[in-house]
Amino acid sequence: MSIELANESGVDAPAELIIGAARFAVAAMDVNPAAELSLLLVDEDTMADMHVQWMDLPGPTDVMSFPMDELVPGGRPDAAEPGPAILGDIVICPEFAKRQAKEARRSYDHELAMLTIHGVLHLLGYDHAEPDEEKEMFGLQNSLLEDFYAERHRIAQAQRQSDRDTKLLTNIGFSDVAPVDAGPEATGPTQPPSEDE
């Protein structure tokens, strides 16, 4: 999966988290791993211009998606294997997202991960214009977000365990244990032992 992220917003944003959320959602939705996706972070003025131009709605918004190739997640089991495709572009406004997260009492990182997954679902044809569509899309979004966090937690836990194991092995192997064939003269005291020893 080729994912490119460009931050033109002037606001710091966790690129690894955003790319990770996009990669996870695309894989979970069974999209061809050779597909391409572009993520663009923009300022509020740019997002407001895009919102008017493409949606005919005033002011900035949090996320917009611009699908390229029409893809259907999963597909039929007897269908030919789909080839690589360009999913499209997801545009996120971090400044808007930061304010929205504060109002909703969510973390900024959570908001960005959620908006990224929301954007991926739009690229795959999901929408929330009608109540039934909204229920389906937001249910799927919440499920993907939960699974994404569970996967990140599992990876972080495995990394912590690996780090502890490495530290333990390093301490045992190089600091506390003398070589197996080393005699007392290699590691022992420089003076002969007293009779009490």
PDB file of C-alpha atoms in Angstrom:
ATOM      1  CA  MET A   1       0.000   0.000   0.000  1.00  0.00           C
ATOM      2  CA  SER A   2       1.492   3.268  -1.094  1.00  0.00           C
ATOM      3  CA  ILE A   3       0.414   6.156   1.140  1.00  0.00           C
ATOM      4  CA  GLU A   4       1.795   9.649   0.780  1.00  0.00           C
ATOM      5  CA  LEU A   5       1.196  12.394   3.314  1.00  0.00           C
ATOM      6  CA  ALA A   6       1.894  16.080   2.768  1.00  0.00           C
ATOM      7  CA  ASN A   7       1.381  18.510   5.637  1.00  0.00           C
ATOM      8  CA  GLU A   8       0.719  21.970   4.230  1.00  0.00           C
ATOM      9  CA  SER A   9      -1.374  23.080   7.214  1.00  0.00           C
ATOM     10  CA  GLY A  10       1.302  24.806   9.278  1.00  0.00           C
ATOM     11  CA  VAL A  11       0.077  22.727  12.252  1.00  0.00           C
ATOM     12  CA  ASP A  12       1.971  19.795  13.770  1.00  0.00           C
ATOM     13  CA  ALA A  13       0.222  16.496  13.169  1.00  0.00           C
ATOM     14  CA  PRO A  14       1.303  12.923  13.971  1.00  0.00           C
ATOM     15  CA  ALA A  15       2.117  11.637  10.478  1.00  0.00           C
ATOM     16  CA  GLU A  16       2.825   8.084  11.673  1.00  0.00           C
ATOM     17  CA  LEU A  17      -0.594   7.859  13.368  1.00  0.00           C
ATOM     18  CA  ILE A  18      -2.460   9.232  10.351  1.00  0.00           C
ATOM     19  CA  ILE A  19      -0.682   6.959   7.872  1.00  0.00           C
ATOM     20  CA  GLY A  20      -1.114   4.026  10.258  1.00  0.00           C
ATOM     21  CA  ALA A  21      -4.863   4.632  10.555  1.00  0.00           C
ATOM     22  CA  ALA A  22      -5.216   4.886   6.772  1.00  0.00           C
ATOM     23  CA  ARG A  23      -3.144   1.746   6.173  1.00  0.00           C
ATOM     24  CA  PHE A  24      -5.112  -0.194   8.791  1.00  0.00           C
ATOM     25  CA  ALA A  25      -8.511   0.863   7.422  1.00  0.00           C
ATOM     26  CA  VAL A  26      -7.573   0.073   3.817  1.00  0.00           C
ATOM     27  CA  ALA A  27      -6.255  -3.371   4.789  1.00  0.00           C
ATOM     28  CA  ALA A  28      -9.273  -4.102   7.000  1.00  0.00           C
ATOM     29  CA  MET A  29     -11.571  -3.195   4.104  1.00  0.00           C
ATOM     30  CA  ASP A  30      -9.785  -5.755   1.911  1.00  0.00           C
ATOM     31  CA  VAL A  31      -8.485  -3.277  -0.645  1.00  0.00           C
ATOM     32  CA  ASN A  32      -5.706  -4.457  -2.950  1.00  0.00           C
ATOM     33  CA  PRO A  33      -2.384  -3.890  -1.113  1.00  0.00           C
ATOM     34  CA  ALA A  34      -0.903  -2.270  -4.227  1.00  0.00           C
ATOM     35  CA  ALA A  35      -3.494   0.546  -4.128  1.00  0.00           C
ATOM     36  CA  GLU A  36      -2.345   4.147  -3.720  1.00  0.00           C
ATOM     37  CA  LEU A  37      -3.668   6.796  -1.375  1.00  0.00           C
ATOM     38  CA  SER A  38      -2.763  10.431  -0.871  1.00  0.00           C
ATOM     39  CA  LEU A  39      -3.290  12.370   2.374  1.00  0.00           C
ATOM     40  CA  LEU A  40      -3.096  16.140   2.423  1.00  0.00           C
ATOM     41  CA  LEU A  41      -3.250  18.320   5.541  1.00  0.00           C
ATOM     42  CA  VAL A  42      -4.294  21.902   4.837  1.00  0.00           C
ATOM     43  CA  ASP A  43      -5.039  25.117   6.718  1.00  0.00           C
ATOM     44  CA  GLU A  44      -8.563  26.388   7.363  1.00  0.00           C
ATOM     45  CA  ASP A  45      -8.556  28.907   4.496  1.00  0.00           C
ATOM     46  CA  THR A  46      -7.583  26.237   1.961  1.00  0.00           C
ATOM     47  CA  MET A  47     -10.172  23.839   3.370  1.00  0.00           C
ATOM     48  CA  ALA A  48     -12.848  26.545   3.242  1.00  0.00           C
ATOM     49  CA  ASP A  49     -12.029  27.197  -0.431  1.00  0.00           C
ATOM     50  CA  MET A  50     -12.223  23.469  -1.216  1.00  0.00           C
ATOM     51  CA  HIS A  51     -15.465  23.112   0.737  1.00  0.00           C
ATOM     52  CA  VAL A  52     -17.104  25.848  -1.325  1.00  0.00           C
ATOM     53  CA  GLN A  53     -15.637  24.653  -4.626  1.00  0.00           C
ATOM     54  CA  TRP A  54     -16.511  20.962  -4.270  1.00  0.00           C
ATOM     55  CA  MET A  55     -19.473  20.875  -1.876  1.00  0.00           C
ATOM     56  CA  ASP A  56     -20.914  24.359  -2.326  1.00  0.00           C
ATOM     57  CA  LEU A  57     -20.872  24.763   1.470  1.00  0.00           C
ATOM     58  CA  PRO A  58     -19.429  27.742   3.345  1.00  0.00           C
ATOM     59  CA  GLY A  59     -16.519  27.644   5.778  1.00  0.00           C
ATOM     60  CA  PRO A  60     -13.925  24.984   6.512  1.00  0.00           C
ATOM     61  CA  THR A  61     -14.707  21.389   7.446  1.00  0.00           C
ATOM     62  CA  ASP A  62     -12.748  18.607   9.087  1.00  0.00           C
ATOM     63  CA  VAL A  63     -12.209  16.106   6.241  1.00  0.00           C
ATOM     64  CA  MET A  64     -12.990  15.741   2.548  1.00  0.00           C
ATOM     65  CA  SER A  65     -12.442  12.728   0.304  1.00  0.00           C
ATOM     66  CA  PHE A  66     -11.871  12.671  -3.426  1.00  0.00           C
ATOM     67  CA  PRO A  67     -12.238   9.133  -4.825  1.00  0.00           C
ATOM     68  CA  MET A  68     -10.378   8.215  -8.007  1.00  0.00           C
ATOM     69  CA  ASP A  69     -10.920   4.587  -9.025  1.00  0.00           C
ATOM     70  CA  GLU A  70     -14.183   2.965  -8.031  1.00  0.00           C
ATOM     71  CA  LEU A  71     -13.401   0.107  -5.664  1.00  0.00           C
ATOM     72  CA  VAL A  72     -15.720  -2.266  -3.867  1.00  0.00           C
ATOM     73  CA  PRO A  73     -14.367  -3.662  -0.576  1.00  0.00           C
ATOM     74  CA  GLY A  74     -14.190  -7.440  -0.454  1.00  0.00           C
ATOM     75  CA  GLY A  75     -15.850  -8.091  -3.793  1.00  0.00           C
ATOM     76  CA  ARG A  76     -17.252 -11.435  -4.886  1.00  0.00           C
ATOM     77  CA  PRO A  77     -15.237 -14.552  -4.052  1.00  0.00           C
ATOM     78  CA  ASP A  78     -15.392 -15.731  -7.682  1.00  0.00           C
ATOM     79  CA  ALA A  79     -14.375 -12.360  -9.140  1.00  0.00           C
ATOM     80  CA  ALA A  80     -11.003 -11.857 -10.793  1.00  0.00           C
ATOM     81  CA  GLU A  81      -8.346 -10.397  -8.531  1.00  0.00           C
ATOM     82  CA  PRO A  82      -8.548  -6.598  -8.822  1.00  0.00           C
ATOM     83  CA  GLY A  83      -5.381  -4.852  -9.874  1.00  0.00           C
ATOM     84  CA  PRO A  84      -3.710  -1.892  -8.217  1.00  0.00           C
ATOM     85  CA  ALA A  85      -5.747   1.269  -8.131  1.00  0.00           C
ATOM     86  CA  ILE A  86      -5.567   4.846  -6.973  1.00  0.00           C
ATOM     87  CA  LEU A  87      -8.036   5.164  -4.114  1.00  0.00           C
ATOM     88  CA  GLY A  88      -7.900   8.933  -4.203  1.00  0.00           C
ATOM     89  CA  ASP A  89      -7.140  11.829  -1.891  1.00  0.00           C
ATOM     90  CA  ILE A  90      -8.133  12.561   1.680  1.00  0.00           C
ATOM     91  CA  VAL A  91      -7.828  16.183   2.779  1.00  0.00           C
ATOM     92  CA  ILE A  92      -7.826  16.919   6.515  1.00  0.00           C
ATOM     93  CA  CYS A  93      -7.755  20.264   8.289  1.00  0.00           C
ATOM     94  CA  PRO A  94      -5.772  19.758  11.538  1.00  0.00           C
ATOM     95  CA  GLU A  95      -6.659  23.200  12.893  1.00  0.00           C
ATOM     96  CA  PHE A  96     -10.372  22.452  12.514  1.00  0.00           C
ATOM     97  CA  ALA A  97      -9.845  18.929  13.894  1.00  0.00           C
ATOM     98  CA  LYS A  98      -8.051  20.284  16.969  1.00  0.00           C
ATOM     99  CA  ARG A  99     -10.934  22.613  17.788  1.00  0.00           C
ATOM    100  CA  GLN A 100     -13.508  19.908  17.092  1.00  0.00           C
ATOM    101  CA  ALA A 101     -11.657  17.441  19.355  1.00  0.00           C
ATOM    102  CA  LYS A 102     -11.599  19.951  22.198  1.00  0.00           C
ATOM    103  CA  GLU A 103     -15.339  20.589  21.869  1.00  0.00           C
ATOM    104  CA  ALA A 104     -16.053  16.845  21.850  1.00  0.00           C
ATOM    105  CA  ARG A 105     -13.579  16.223  24.707  1.00  0.00           C
ATOM    106  CA  ARG A 106     -11.475  13.869  22.615  1.00  0.00           C
ATOM    107  CA  SER A 107      -7.745  13.928  22.066  1.00  0.00           C
ATOM    108  CA  TYR A 108      -6.348  15.594  18.963  1.00  0.00           C
ATOM    109  CA  ASP A 109      -4.647  12.351  17.920  1.00  0.00           C
ATOM    110  CA  HIS A 110      -7.904  10.427  18.280  1.00  0.00           C
ATOM    111  CA  GLU A 111      -9.702  13.003  16.175  1.00  0.00           C
ATOM    112  CA  LEU A 112      -7.124  12.725  13.393  1.00  0.00           C
ATOM    113  CA  ALA A 113      -7.231   8.906  13.408  1.00  0.00           C
ATOM    114  CA  MET A 114     -11.031   8.994  13.306  1.00  0.00           C
ATOM    115  CA  LEU A 115     -11.113  11.522  10.457  1.00  0.00           C
ATOM    116  CA  THR A 116      -8.588   9.479   8.484  1.00  0.00           C
ATOM    117  CA  ILE A 117     -10.695   6.324   8.780  1.00  0.00           C
ATOM    118  CA  HIS A 118     -13.794   8.370   7.950  1.00  0.00           C
ATOM    119  CA  GLY A 119     -12.037   9.638   4.825  1.00  0.00           C
ATOM    120  CA  VAL A 120     -11.040   6.120   3.753  1.00  0.00           C
ATOM    121  CA  LEU A 121     -14.645   4.945   4.067  1.00  0.00           C
ATOM    122  CA  HIS A 122     -15.801   7.831   1.876  1.00  0.00           C
ATOM    123  CA  LEU A 123     -13.218   6.828  -0.727  1.00  0.00           C
ATOM    124  CA  LEU A 124     -14.721   3.336  -0.687  1.00  0.00           C
ATOM    125  CA  GLY A 125     -18.213   4.654  -1.382  1.00  0.00           C
ATOM    126  CA  TYR A 126     -19.677   4.908   2.113  1.00  0.00           C
ATOM    127  CA  ASP A 127     -21.785   7.949   2.919  1.00  0.00           C
ATOM    128  CA  HIS A 128     -23.952   9.333   5.707  1.00  0.00           C
ATOM    129  CA  ALA A 129     -26.534  11.429   3.875  1.00  0.00           C
ATOM    130  CA  GLU A 130     -29.403   9.126   4.882  1.00  0.00           C
ATOM    131  CA  PRO A 131     -30.062   7.723   8.389  1.00  0.00           C
ATOM    132  CA  ASP A 132     -29.455   4.101   7.317  1.00  0.00           C
ATOM    133  CA  GLU A 133     -26.227   5.061   5.539  1.00  0.00           C
ATOM    134  CA  GLU A 134     -25.098   7.067   8.554  1.00  0.00           C
ATOM    135  CA  LYS A 135     -25.746   4.153  10.912  1.00  0.00           C
ATOM    136  CA  GLU A 136     -23.786   1.769   8.688  1.00  0.00           C
ATOM    137  CA  MET A 137     -20.862   4.114   8.044  1.00  0.00           C
ATOM    138  CA  PHE A 138     -20.403   5.321  11.609  1.00  0.00           C
ATOM    139  CA  GLY A 139     -20.805   1.795  12.975  1.00  0.00           C
ATOM    140  CA  LEU A 140     -18.079   0.601  10.628  1.00  0.00           C
ATOM    141  CA  GLN A 141     -15.916   3.643  11.412  1.00  0.00           C
ATOM    142  CA  ASN A 142     -16.161   3.002  15.165  1.00  0.00           C
ATOM    143  CA  SER A 143     -15.405  -0.688  14.719  1.00  0.00           C
ATOM    144  CA  LEU A 144     -12.332   0.046  12.572  1.00  0.00           C
ATOM    145  CA  LEU A 145     -11.118   2.674  15.034  1.00  0.00           C
ATOM    146  CA  GLU A 146     -11.475   0.266  17.947  1.00  0.00           C
ATOM    147  CA  ASP A 147      -9.615  -2.473  16.050  1.00  0.00           C
ATOM    148  CA  PHE A 148      -6.918   0.019  15.024  1.00  0.00           C
ATOM    149  CA  TYR A 149      -6.283   0.985  18.658  1.00  0.00           C
ATOM    150  CA  ALA A 150      -6.280  -2.679  19.731  1.00  0.00           C
ATOM    151  CA  GLU A 151      -3.666  -3.448  17.062  1.00  0.00           C
ATOM    152  CA  ARG A 152      -1.513  -0.459  18.088  1.00  0.00           C
ATOM    153  CA  HIS A 153      -1.763  -1.564  21.729  1.00  0.00           C
ATOM    154  CA  ARG A 154      -0.744  -5.131  20.812  1.00  0.00           C
ATOM    155  CA  ILE A 155       2.250  -3.875  18.802  1.00  0.00           C
ATOM    156  CA  ALA A 156       3.326  -1.462  21.559  1.00  0.00           C
ATOM    157  CA  GLN A 157       3.018  -4.211  24.161  1.00  0.00           C
ATOM    158  CA  ALA A 158       5.110  -6.605  22.047  1.00  0.00           C
ATOM    159  CA  GLN A 159       7.728  -3.865  21.541  1.00  0.00           C
ATOM    160  CA  ARG A 160       7.912  -3.166  25.281  1.00  0.00           C
ATOM    161  CA  GLN A 161       8.367  -6.884  25.959  1.00  0.00           C
ATOM    162  CA  SER A 162      11.054  -7.114  23.288  1.00  0.00           C
ATOM    163  CA  ASP A 163      12.845  -4.087  24.764  1.00  0.00           C
ATOM    164  CA  ARG A 164      12.721  -5.644  28.261  1.00  0.00           C
ATOM    165  CA  ASP A 165      14.023  -8.959  26.913  1.00  0.00           C
ATOM    166  CA  THR A 166      16.846  -7.240  25.045  1.00  0.00           C
ATOM    167  CA  LYS A 167      17.814  -5.230  28.117  1.00  0.00           C
ATOM    168  CA  LEU A 168      17.757  -8.325  30.312  1.00  0.00           C
ATOM    169  CA  LEU A 169      19.814 -10.365  27.867  1.00  0.00           C
ATOM    170  CA  THR A 170      22.273  -7.517  27.436  1.00  0.00           C
ATOM    171  CA  ASN A 171      22.703  -7.151  31.187  1.00  0.00           C
ATOM    172  CA  ILE A 172      23.144 -10.868  31.719  1.00  0.00           C
ATOM    173  CA  GLY A 173      25.270 -11.484  28.661  1.00  0.00           C
ATOM    174  CA  PHE A 174      27.692  -8.604  28.890  1.00  0.00           C
ATOM    175  CA  SER A 175      27.739  -7.211  32.408  1.00  0.00           C
ATOM    176  CA  ASP A 176      27.055  -9.787  35.080  1.00  0.00           C
ATOM    177  CA  VAL A 177      28.383 -13.060  33.672  1.00  0.00           C
ATOM    178  CA  ALA A 178      32.051 -13.841  33.178  1.00  0.00           C
ATOM    179  CA  PRO A 179      33.035 -15.939  30.166  1.00  0.00           C
ATOM    180  CA  VAL A 180      32.505 -19.661  30.782  1.00  0.00           C
ATOM    181  CA  ASP A 181      36.184 -20.636  30.455  1.00  0.00           C
ATOM    182  CA  ALA A 182      37.530 -17.774  32.569  1.00  0.00           C
ATOM    183  CA  GLY A 183      39.398 -18.954  35.670  1.00  0.00           C
ATOM    184  CA  PRO A 184      39.814 -17.108  38.941  1.00  0.00           C
ATOM    185  CA  GLU A 185      42.846 -15.320  37.585  1.00  0.00           C
ATOM    186  CA  ALA A 186      40.720 -13.730  34.854  1.00  0.00           C
ATOM    187  CA  THR A 187      38.099 -12.262  37.144  1.00  0.00           C
ATOM    188  CA  GLY A 188      39.401 -12.744  40.675  1.00  0.00           C
ATOM    189  CA  PRO A 189      41.031 -10.313  43.075  1.00  0.00           C
ATOM    190  CA  THR A 190      44.564  -9.067  42.443  1.00  0.00           C
ATOM    191  CA  GLN A 191      45.794 -10.104  45.915  1.00  0.00           C
ATOM    192  CA  PRO A 192      45.780 -13.661  47.314  1.00  0.00           C
ATOM    193  CA  PRO A 193      42.848 -14.469  49.594  1.00  0.00           C
ATOM    194  CA  SER A 194      43.341 -14.182  53.344  1.00  0.00           C
ATOM    195  CA  GLU A 195      42.964 -17.258  55.512  1.00  0.00           C
ATOM    196  CA  ASP A 196      39.432 -16.197  56.461  1.00  0.00           C
ATOM    197  CA  GLU A 197      38.300 -16.568  52.897  1.00  0.00           C
TER     198      GLU A 197
END
